[in-house]
């Protein structure tokens, strides 16, 4: 069951600390206190800011997922006092394709909360597209001291 509201890119922009082309998520499609699912289509955009030499590597999925984590933390009020977070650790990141820019359809970015402490947030992440899992792993976001 989902109780996070659907959101478009403009609404997402008001909730995460990114601007312009660095806002990678296009919509929120579901979620609750434990998880969030978002969609993205800019992986095919030739001016995607994460591209290098025209290629969007699978490892870029970590930034898509980090934005989903930031959005989830903000929407669910995990932190009473919003604080800046920094992607601190990426664990067990695996992928089935080397490039995201060759994925024809939308990306679905899912982040499931594993732990939340006063110092960090930990999430399992999955990015899917074209009917298959593309990237999986875990992220830890370190939070600034209050």
PDB file of N, CA, C and O in Angstrom, residues 64-135:
ATOM      1  N   UNK A  64      20.904   8.595  -8.729  1.00  0.00           N
ATOM      2  CA  UNK A  64      19.444   8.546  -8.849  1.00  0.00           C
ATOM      3  C   UNK A  64      18.843   8.045  -7.533  1.00  0.00           C
ATOM      4  O   UNK A  64      17.887   8.615  -7.005  1.00  0.00           O
ATOM      5  N   UNK A  65      19.411   6.972  -7.011  1.00  0.00           N
ATOM      6  CA  UNK A  65      18.899   6.393  -5.766  1.00  0.00           C
ATOM      7  C   UNK A  65      19.126   7.326  -4.581  1.00  0.00           C
ATOM      8  O   UNK A  65      18.270   7.427  -3.697  1.00  0.00           O
ATOM      9  N   UNK A  66      20.254   8.019  -4.533  1.00  0.00           N
ATOM     10  CA  UNK A  66      20.519   8.951  -3.438  1.00  0.00           C
ATOM     11  C   UNK A  66      19.475  10.063  -3.425  1.00  0.00           C
ATOM     12  O   UNK A  66      19.043  10.509  -2.357  1.00  0.00           O
ATOM     13  N   UNK A  67      19.039  10.502  -4.593  1.00  0.00           N
ATOM     14  CA  UNK A  67      17.989  11.512  -4.632  1.00  0.00           C
ATOM     15  C   UNK A  67      16.658  10.942  -4.148  1.00  0.00           C
ATOM     16  O   UNK A  67      15.891  11.630  -3.453  1.00  0.00           O
ATOM     17  N   UNK A  68      16.383   9.686  -4.461  1.00  0.00           N
ATOM     18  CA  UNK A  68      15.170   9.048  -3.940  1.00  0.00           C
ATOM     19  C   UNK A  68      15.231   8.947  -2.420  1.00  0.00           C
ATOM     20  O   UNK A  68      14.227   9.162  -1.731  1.00  0.00           O
ATOM     21  N   UNK A  69      16.397   8.633  -1.884  1.00  0.00           N
ATOM     22  CA  UNK A  69      16.585   8.565  -0.422  1.00  0.00           C
ATOM     23  C   UNK A  69      16.337   9.933   0.194  1.00  0.00           C
ATOM     24  O   UNK A  69      15.619  10.061   1.197  1.00  0.00           O
ATOM     25  N   UNK A  70      16.925  10.983  -0.372  1.00  0.00           N
ATOM     26  CA  UNK A  70      16.735  12.335   0.156  1.00  0.00           C
ATOM     27  C   UNK A  70      15.262  12.726   0.137  1.00  0.00           C
ATOM     28  O   UNK A  70      14.737  13.293   1.102  1.00  0.00           O
ATOM     29  N   UNK A  71      14.591  12.400  -0.938  1.00  0.00           N
ATOM     30  CA  UNK A  71      13.175  12.711  -1.064  1.00  0.00           C
ATOM     31  C   UNK A  71      12.357  11.927  -0.039  1.00  0.00           C
ATOM     32  O   UNK A  71      11.469  12.477   0.625  1.00  0.00           O
ATOM     33  N   UNK A  72      12.659  10.649   0.125  1.00  0.00           N
ATOM     34  CA  UNK A  72      11.953   9.827   1.097  1.00  0.00           C
ATOM     35  C   UNK A  72      12.123  10.376   2.512  1.00  0.00           C
ATOM     36  O   UNK A  72      11.158  10.500   3.272  1.00  0.00           O
ATOM     37  N   UNK A  73      13.346  10.714   2.869  1.00  0.00           N
ATOM     38  CA  UNK A  73      13.602  11.253   4.211  1.00  0.00           C
ATOM     39  C   UNK A  73      12.819  12.535   4.448  1.00  0.00           C
ATOM     40  O   UNK A  73      12.249  12.738   5.528  1.00  0.00           O
ATOM     41  N   UNK A  74      12.745  13.383   3.434  1.00  0.00           N
ATOM     42  CA  UNK A  74      12.012  14.648   3.570  1.00  0.00           C
ATOM     43  C   UNK A  74      10.506  14.410   3.662  1.00  0.00           C
ATOM     44  O   UNK A  74       9.831  14.959   4.523  1.00  0.00           O
ATOM     45  N   UNK A  75       9.969  13.580   2.797  1.00  0.00           N
ATOM     46  CA  UNK A  75       8.517  13.368   2.755  1.00  0.00           C
ATOM     47  C   UNK A  75       7.981  12.624   3.971  1.00  0.00           C
ATOM     48  O   UNK A  75       6.843  12.833   4.375  1.00  0.00           O
ATOM     49  N   UNK A  76       8.779  11.747   4.521  1.00  0.00           N
ATOM     50  CA  UNK A  76       8.304  10.947   5.656  1.00  0.00           C
ATOM     51  C   UNK A  76       8.665  11.564   6.996  1.00  0.00           C
ATOM     52  O   UNK A  76       8.244  11.063   8.034  1.00  0.00           O
ATOM     53  N   UNK A  77       9.460  12.637   6.985  1.00  0.00           N
ATOM     54  CA  UNK A  77       9.835  13.277   8.240  1.00  0.00           C
ATOM     55  C   UNK A  77      10.727  12.409   9.107  1.00  0.00           C
ATOM     56  O   UNK A  77      10.666  12.481  10.334  1.00  0.00           O
ATOM     57  N   UNK A  78      11.550  11.568   8.476  1.00  0.00           N
ATOM     58  CA  UNK A  78      12.464  10.712   9.237  1.00  0.00           C
ATOM     59  C   UNK A  78      13.287  11.565  10.190  1.00  0.00           C
ATOM     60  O   UNK A  78      13.527  11.195  11.330  1.00  0.00           O
ATOM     61  N   UNK A  79      13.697  12.717   9.707  1.00  0.00           N
ATOM     62  CA  UNK A  79      14.441  13.650  10.534  1.00  0.00           C
ATOM     63  C   UNK A  79      13.505  14.774  10.956  1.00  0.00           C
ATOM     64  O   UNK A  79      12.907  15.428  10.120  1.00  0.00           O
ATOM     65  N   UNK A  80      13.363  14.996  12.261  1.00  0.00           N
ATOM     66  CA  UNK A  80      12.488  16.074  12.740  1.00  0.00           C
ATOM     67  C   UNK A  80      12.994  17.432  12.271  1.00  0.00           C
ATOM     68  O   UNK A  80      12.228  18.283  11.875  1.00  0.00           O
ATOM     69  N   UNK A  81      14.282  17.632  12.392  1.00  0.00           N
ATOM     70  CA  UNK A  81      14.919  18.852  11.909  1.00  0.00           C
ATOM     71  C   UNK A  81      15.663  18.494  10.630  1.00  0.00           C
ATOM     72  O   UNK A  81      16.648  17.760  10.689  1.00  0.00           O
ATOM     73  N   UNK A  82      15.192  18.949   9.484  1.00  0.00           N
ATOM     74  CA  UNK A  82      15.889  18.600   8.242  1.00  0.00           C
ATOM     75  C   UNK A  82      17.359  19.019   8.298  1.00  0.00           C
ATOM     76  O   UNK A  82      17.682  20.121   8.705  1.00  0.00           O
ATOM     77  N   UNK A  83      18.226  18.085   7.912  1.00  0.00           N
ATOM     78  CA  UNK A  83      19.666  18.351   7.865  1.00  0.00           C
ATOM     79  C   UNK A  83      20.204  17.911   6.522  1.00  0.00           C
ATOM     80  O   UNK A  83      19.647  17.030   5.891  1.00  0.00           O
ATOM     81  N   UNK A  84      21.293  18.519   6.145  1.00  0.00           N
ATOM     82  CA  UNK A  84      21.937  18.107   4.901  1.00  0.00           C
ATOM     83  C   UNK A  84      22.508  16.713   5.067  1.00  0.00           C
ATOM     84  O   UNK A  84      23.022  16.364   6.121  1.00  0.00           O
ATOM     85  N   UNK A  85      22.412  15.951   4.009  1.00  0.00           N
ATOM     86  CA  UNK A  85      22.985  14.614   4.001  1.00  0.00           C
ATOM     87  C   UNK A  85      23.981  14.474   2.869  1.00  0.00           C
ATOM     88  O   UNK A  85      23.910  15.194   1.868  1.00  0.00           O
ATOM     89  N   UNK A  86      24.909  13.560   3.038  1.00  0.00           N
ATOM     90  CA  UNK A  86      25.944  13.320   2.046  1.00  0.00           C
ATOM     91  C   UNK A  86      26.057  11.827   1.793  1.00  0.00           C
ATOM     92  O   UNK A  86      26.113  11.051   2.741  1.00  0.00           O
ATOM     93  N   UNK A  87      26.087  11.466   0.534  1.00  0.00           N
ATOM     94  CA  UNK A  87      26.265  10.059   0.191  1.00  0.00           C
ATOM     95  C   UNK A  87      27.632   9.635   0.704  1.00  0.00           C
ATOM     96  O   UNK A  87      28.664  10.105   0.234  1.00  0.00           O
ATOM     97  N   UNK A  88      27.647   8.787   1.709  1.00  0.00           N
ATOM     98  CA  UNK A  88      28.897   8.431   2.387  1.00  0.00           C
ATOM     99  C   UNK A  88      29.424   7.066   1.978  1.00  0.00           C
ATOM    100  O   UNK A  88      30.633   6.882   1.853  1.00  0.00           O
ATOM    101  N   UNK A  89      28.520   6.094   1.796  1.00  0.00           N
ATOM    102  CA  UNK A  89      28.952   4.727   1.509  1.00  0.00           C
ATOM    103  C   UNK A  89      28.015   4.118   0.471  1.00  0.00           C
ATOM    104  O   UNK A  89      26.799   4.272   0.553  1.00  0.00           O
ATOM    105  N   UNK A  90      28.612   3.437  -0.490  1.00  0.00           N
ATOM    106  CA  UNK A  90      27.861   2.619  -1.442  1.00  0.00           C
ATOM    107  C   UNK A  90      28.378   1.201  -1.262  1.00  0.00           C
ATOM    108  O   UNK A  90      29.566   0.941  -1.433  1.00  0.00           O
ATOM    109  N   UNK A  91      27.493   0.288  -0.878  1.00  0.00           N
ATOM    110  CA  UNK A  91      27.884  -1.104  -0.633  1.00  0.00           C
ATOM    111  C   UNK A  91      27.265  -2.038  -1.662  1.00  0.00           C
ATOM    112  O   UNK A  91      26.106  -1.875  -2.040  1.00  0.00           O
ATOM    113  N   UNK A  92      28.036  -3.030  -2.063  1.00  0.00           N
ATOM    114  CA  UNK A  92      27.536  -4.136  -2.885  1.00  0.00           C
ATOM    115  C   UNK A  92      26.782  -3.675  -4.116  1.00  0.00           C
ATOM    116  O   UNK A  92      25.773  -4.277  -4.492  1.00  0.00           O
ATOM    117  N   UNK A  93      27.262  -2.620  -4.761  1.00  0.00           N
ATOM    118  CA  UNK A  93      26.607  -2.138  -5.975  1.00  0.00           C
ATOM    119  C   UNK A  93      26.930  -3.097  -7.116  1.00  0.00           C
ATOM    120  O   UNK A  93      28.094  -3.315  -7.449  1.00  0.00           O
ATOM    121  N   UNK A  94      25.891  -3.680  -7.678  1.00  0.00           N
ATOM    122  CA  UNK A  94      26.052  -4.598  -8.804  1.00  0.00           C
ATOM    123  C   UNK A  94      25.114  -4.166  -9.921  1.00  0.00           C
ATOM    124  O   UNK A  94      24.075  -3.557  -9.669  1.00  0.00           O
ATOM    125  N   UNK A  95      25.485  -4.483 -11.160  1.00  0.00           N
ATOM    126  CA  UNK A  95      24.634  -4.128 -12.279  1.00  0.00           C
ATOM    127  C   UNK A  95      24.661  -5.217 -13.332  1.00  0.00           C
ATOM    128  O   UNK A  95      25.589  -5.994 -13.405  1.00  0.00           O
ATOM    129  N   UNK A  96      23.573  -5.224 -14.109  1.00  0.00           N
ATOM    130  CA  UNK A  96      23.429  -6.219 -15.169  1.00  0.00           C
ATOM    131  C   UNK A  96      23.740  -5.632 -16.540  1.00  0.00           C
ATOM    132  O   UNK A  96      23.861  -6.378 -17.505  1.00  0.00           O
ATOM    133  N   UNK A  97      23.819  -4.305 -16.629  1.00  0.00           N
ATOM    134  CA  UNK A  97      24.205  -3.604 -17.852  1.00  0.00           C
ATOM    135  C   UNK A  97      25.251  -2.558 -17.477  1.00  0.00           C
ATOM    136  O   UNK A  97      25.177  -1.966 -16.407  1.00  0.00           O
ATOM    137  N   UNK A  98      26.168  -2.302 -18.362  1.00  0.00           N
ATOM    138  CA  UNK A  98      27.208  -1.312 -18.094  1.00  0.00           C
ATOM    139  C   UNK A  98      26.735   0.121 -18.271  1.00  0.00           C
ATOM    140  O   UNK A  98      27.293   1.032 -17.683  1.00  0.00           O
ATOM    141  N   UNK A  99      25.700   0.312 -19.104  1.00  0.00           N
ATOM    142  CA  UNK A  99      25.259   1.663 -19.452  1.00  0.00           C
ATOM    143  C   UNK A  99      23.764   1.828 -19.219  1.00  0.00           C
ATOM    144  O   UNK A  99      22.974   0.996 -19.641  1.00  0.00           O
ATOM    145  N   UNK A 100      23.399   2.971 -18.614  1.00  0.00           N
ATOM    146  CA  UNK A 100      21.986   3.299 -18.430  1.00  0.00           C
ATOM    147  C   UNK A 100      21.418   4.022 -19.648  1.00  0.00           C
ATOM    148  O   UNK A 100      20.216   3.955 -19.895  1.00  0.00           O
ATOM    149  N   UNK A 101      22.252   4.724 -20.402  1.00  0.00           N
ATOM    150  CA  UNK A 101      21.761   5.491 -21.543  1.00  0.00           C
ATOM    151  C   UNK A 101      21.227   4.613 -22.668  1.00  0.00           C
ATOM    152  O   UNK A 101      20.534   5.106 -23.556  1.00  0.00           O
ATOM    153  N   UNK A 102      21.505   3.328 -22.632  1.00  0.00           N
ATOM    154  CA  UNK A 102      20.988   2.415 -23.652  1.00  0.00           C
ATOM    155  C   UNK A 102      19.671   1.752 -23.242  1.00  0.00           C
ATOM    156  O   UNK A 102      19.102   0.995 -24.024  1.00  0.00           O
ATOM    157  N   UNK A 103      19.191   2.067 -22.044  1.00  0.00           N
ATOM    158  CA  UNK A 103      17.900   1.533 -21.585  1.00  0.00           C
ATOM    159  C   UNK A 103      16.801   2.296 -22.318  1.00  0.00           C
ATOM    160  O   UNK A 103      16.722   3.525 -22.245  1.00  0.00           O
ATOM    161  N   UNK A 104      15.956   1.579 -23.035  1.00  0.00           N
ATOM    162  CA  UNK A 104      14.927   2.205 -23.870  1.00  0.00           C
ATOM    163  C   UNK A 104      13.799   2.849 -23.074  1.00  0.00           C
ATOM    164  O   UNK A 104      13.354   3.938 -23.385  1.00  0.00           O
ATOM    165  N   UNK A 105      13.325   2.162 -22.056  1.00  0.00           N
ATOM    166  CA  UNK A 105      12.178   2.663 -21.297  1.00  0.00           C
ATOM    167  C   UNK A 105      12.597   3.517 -20.117  1.00  0.00           C
ATOM    168  O   UNK A 105      13.759   3.902 -19.968  1.00  0.00           O
ATOM    169  N   UNK A 106      11.608   3.804 -19.277  1.00  0.00           N
ATOM    170  CA  UNK A 106      11.851   4.577 -18.061  1.00  0.00           C
ATOM    171  C   UNK A 106      12.680   3.762 -17.078  1.00  0.00           C
ATOM    172  O   UNK A 106      12.665   2.535 -17.109  1.00  0.00           O
ATOM    173  N   UNK A 107      13.361   4.473 -16.196  1.00  0.00           N
ATOM    174  CA  UNK A 107      13.993   3.832 -15.053  1.00  0.00           C
ATOM    175  C   UNK A 107      13.029   3.907 -13.881  1.00  0.00           C
ATOM    176  O   UNK A 107      12.377   4.929 -13.675  1.00  0.00           O
ATOM    177  N   UNK A 108      12.933   2.827 -13.122  1.00  0.00           N
ATOM    178  CA  UNK A 108      12.225   2.876 -11.850  1.00  0.00           C
ATOM    179  C   UNK A 108      13.279   2.764 -10.758  1.00  0.00           C
ATOM    180  O   UNK A 108      14.081   1.831 -10.756  1.00  0.00           O
ATOM    181  N   UNK A 109      13.270   3.733  -9.874  1.00  0.00           N
ATOM    182  CA  UNK A 109      14.258   3.822  -8.795  1.00  0.00           C
ATOM    183  C   UNK A 109      13.529   3.568  -7.492  1.00  0.00           C
ATOM    184  O   UNK A 109      12.621   4.308  -7.127  1.00  0.00           O
ATOM    185  N   UNK A 110      13.928   2.515  -6.797  1.00  0.00           N
ATOM    186  CA  UNK A 110      13.278   2.150  -5.537  1.00  0.00           C
ATOM    187  C   UNK A 110      14.315   2.150  -4.419  1.00  0.00           C
ATOM    188  O   UNK A 110      15.419   1.630  -4.591  1.00  0.00           O
ATOM    189  N   UNK A 111      13.945   2.747  -3.291  1.00  0.00           N
ATOM    190  CA  UNK A 111      14.814   2.784  -2.112  1.00  0.00           C
ATOM    191  C   UNK A 111      14.002   2.314  -0.911  1.00  0.00           C
ATOM    192  O   UNK A 111      12.906   2.812  -0.662  1.00  0.00           O
ATOM    193  N   UNK A 112      14.540   1.327  -0.203  1.00  0.00           N
ATOM    194  CA  UNK A 112      13.869   0.769   0.975  1.00  0.00           C
ATOM    195  C   UNK A 112      14.735   1.009   2.204  1.00  0.00           C
ATOM    196  O   UNK A 112      15.894   0.593   2.251  1.00  0.00           O
ATOM    197  N   UNK A 113      14.157   1.686   3.181  1.00  0.00           N
ATOM    198  CA  UNK A 113      14.908   2.038   4.380  1.00  0.00           C
ATOM    199  C   UNK A 113      15.263   0.792   5.184  1.00  0.00           C
ATOM    200  O   UNK A 113      14.411  -0.037   5.494  1.00  0.00           O
ATOM    201  N   UNK A 114      16.546   0.676   5.513  1.00  0.00           N
ATOM    202  CA  UNK A 114      17.029  -0.413   6.355  1.00  0.00           C
ATOM    203  C   UNK A 114      17.268   0.055   7.786  1.00  0.00           C
ATOM    204  O   UNK A 114      17.051  -0.703   8.728  1.00  0.00           O
ATOM    205  N   UNK A 115      17.755   1.287   7.935  1.00  0.00           N
ATOM    206  CA  UNK A 115      18.058   1.821   9.263  1.00  0.00           C
ATOM    207  C   UNK A 115      18.082   3.339   9.209  1.00  0.00           C
ATOM    208  O   UNK A 115      18.387   3.933   8.174  1.00  0.00           O
ATOM    209  N   UNK A 116      17.749   3.949  10.335  1.00  0.00           N
ATOM    210  CA  UNK A 116      17.846   5.401  10.485  1.00  0.00           C
ATOM    211  C   UNK A 116      18.314   5.685  11.905  1.00  0.00           C
ATOM    212  O   UNK A 116      17.685   5.242  12.864  1.00  0.00           O
ATOM    213  N   UNK A 117      19.437   6.367  12.006  1.00  0.00           N
ATOM    214  CA  UNK A 117      19.955   6.775  13.309  1.00  0.00           C
ATOM    215  C   UNK A 117      20.079   8.289  13.294  1.00  0.00           C
ATOM    216  O   UNK A 117      19.819   8.931  12.273  1.00  0.00           O
ATOM    217  N   UNK A 118      20.513   8.861  14.363  1.00  0.00           N
ATOM    218  CA  UNK A 118      20.724  10.302  14.393  1.00  0.00           C
ATOM    219  C   UNK A 118      21.853  10.755  13.496  1.00  0.00           C
ATOM    220  O   UNK A 118      21.972  11.930  13.167  1.00  0.00           O
ATOM    221  N   UNK A 119      22.693   9.817  13.056  1.00  0.00           N
ATOM    222  CA  UNK A 119      23.864  10.182  12.266  1.00  0.00           C
ATOM    223  C   UNK A 119      23.794   9.752  10.808  1.00  0.00           C
ATOM    224  O   UNK A 119      24.516  10.286   9.972  1.00  0.00           O
ATOM    225  N   UNK A 120      22.932   8.782  10.492  1.00  0.00           N
ATOM    226  CA  UNK A 120      22.941   8.251   9.126  1.00  0.00           C
ATOM    227  C   UNK A 120      21.628   7.566   8.767  1.00  0.00           C
ATOM    228  O   UNK A 120      20.852   7.174   9.646  1.00  0.00           O
ATOM    229  N   UNK A 121      21.425   7.414   7.466  1.00  0.00           N
ATOM    230  CA  UNK A 121      20.299   6.671   6.909  1.00  0.00           C
ATOM    231  C   UNK A 121      20.872   5.582   6.012  1.00  0.00           C
ATOM    232  O   UNK A 121      21.808   5.832   5.255  1.00  0.00           O
ATOM    233  N   UNK A 122      20.315   4.383   6.097  1.00  0.00           N
ATOM    234  CA  UNK A 122      20.778   3.286   5.260  1.00  0.00           C
ATOM    235  C   UNK A 122      19.597   2.728   4.473  1.00  0.00           C
ATOM    236  O   UNK A 122      18.523   2.476   5.048  1.00  0.00           O
ATOM    237  N   UNK A 123      19.810   2.539   3.168  1.00  0.00           N
ATOM    238  CA  UNK A 123      18.759   2.082   2.274  1.00  0.00           C
ATOM    239  C   UNK A 123      19.274   0.995   1.338  1.00  0.00           C
ATOM    240  O   UNK A 123      20.416   1.059   0.880  1.00  0.00           O
ATOM    241  N   UNK A 124      18.403   0.045   1.019  1.00  0.00           N
ATOM    242  CA  UNK A 124      18.631  -0.882  -0.083  1.00  0.00           C
ATOM    243  C   UNK A 124      18.050  -0.212  -1.319  1.00  0.00           C
ATOM    244  O   UNK A 124      16.954   0.364  -1.261  1.00  0.00           O
ATOM    245  N   UNK A 125      18.757  -0.292  -2.430  1.00  0.00           N
ATOM    246  CA  UNK A 125      18.294   0.360  -3.649  1.00  0.00           C
ATOM    247  C   UNK A 125      18.202  -0.644  -4.789  1.00  0.00           C
ATOM    248  O   UNK A 125      18.978  -1.593  -4.865  1.00  0.00           O
ATOM    249  N   UNK A 126      17.234  -0.404  -5.660  1.00  0.00           N
ATOM    250  CA  UNK A 126      17.066  -1.202  -6.872  1.00  0.00           C
ATOM    251  C   UNK A 126      16.647  -0.265  -7.989  1.00  0.00           C
ATOM    252  O   UNK A 126      15.727   0.535  -7.819  1.00  0.00           O
ATOM    253  N   UNK A 127      17.313  -0.362  -9.109  1.00  0.00           N
ATOM    254  CA  UNK A 127      16.936   0.402 -10.299  1.00  0.00           C
ATOM    255  C   UNK A 127      16.592  -0.610 -11.378  1.00  0.00           C
ATOM    256  O   UNK A 127      17.394  -1.503 -11.685  1.00  0.00           O
ATOM    257  N   UNK A 128      15.392  -0.477 -11.931  1.00  0.00           N
ATOM    258  CA  UNK A 128      14.932  -1.389 -12.971  1.00  0.00           C
ATOM    259  C   UNK A 128      14.617  -0.610 -14.245  1.00  0.00           C
ATOM    260  O   UNK A 128      14.362   0.596 -14.205  1.00  0.00           O
ATOM    261  N   UNK A 129      14.629  -1.312 -15.357  1.00  0.00           N
ATOM    262  CA  UNK A 129      14.275  -0.731 -16.645  1.00  0.00           C
ATOM    263  C   UNK A 129      14.227  -1.818 -17.685  1.00  0.00           C
ATOM    264  O   UNK A 129      14.895  -2.851 -17.549  1.00  0.00           O
ATOM    265  N   UNK A 130      13.434  -1.593 -18.703  1.00  0.00           N
ATOM    266  CA  UNK A 130      13.276  -2.588 -19.779  1.00  0.00           C
ATOM    267  C   UNK A 130      12.944  -3.968 -19.222  1.00  0.00           C
ATOM    268  O   UNK A 130      13.406  -4.992 -19.728  1.00  0.00           O
ATOM    269  N   UNK A 131      12.171  -4.010 -18.135  1.00  0.00           N
ATOM    270  CA  UNK A 131      11.704  -5.278 -17.590  1.00  0.00           C
ATOM    271  C   UNK A 131      12.723  -6.078 -16.814  1.00  0.00           C
ATOM    272  O   UNK A 131      12.515  -7.260 -16.572  1.00  0.00           O
ATOM    273  N   UNK A 132      13.832  -5.452 -16.414  1.00  0.00           N
ATOM    274  CA  UNK A 132      14.831  -6.201 -15.647  1.00  0.00           C
ATOM    275  C   UNK A 132      15.492  -5.320 -14.587  1.00  0.00           C
ATOM    276  O   UNK A 132      15.476  -4.098 -14.684  1.00  0.00           O
ATOM    277  N   UNK A 133      16.052  -5.976 -13.587  1.00  0.00           N
ATOM    278  CA  UNK A 133      16.844  -5.267 -12.586  1.00  0.00           C
ATOM    279  C   UNK A 133      18.140  -4.846 -13.256  1.00  0.00           C
ATOM    280  O   UNK A 133      18.835  -5.665 -13.864  1.00  0.00           O
ATOM    281  N   UNK A 134      18.460  -3.559 -13.154  1.00  0.00           N
ATOM    282  CA  UNK A 134      19.681  -3.025 -13.758  1.00  0.00           C
ATOM    283  C   UNK A 134      20.785  -2.836 -12.726  1.00  0.00           C
ATOM    284  O   UNK A 134      21.939  -3.126 -13.005  1.00  0.00           O
ATOM    285  N   UNK A 135      20.413  -2.317 -11.558  1.00  0.00           N
ATOM    286  CA  UNK A 135      21.387  -2.008 -10.514  1.00  0.00           C
ATOM    287  C   UNK A 135      20.774  -2.317  -9.161  1.00  0.00           C
ATOM    288  O   UNK A 135      19.599  -2.034  -8.925  1.00  0.00           O
TER     289      UNK A 135
END
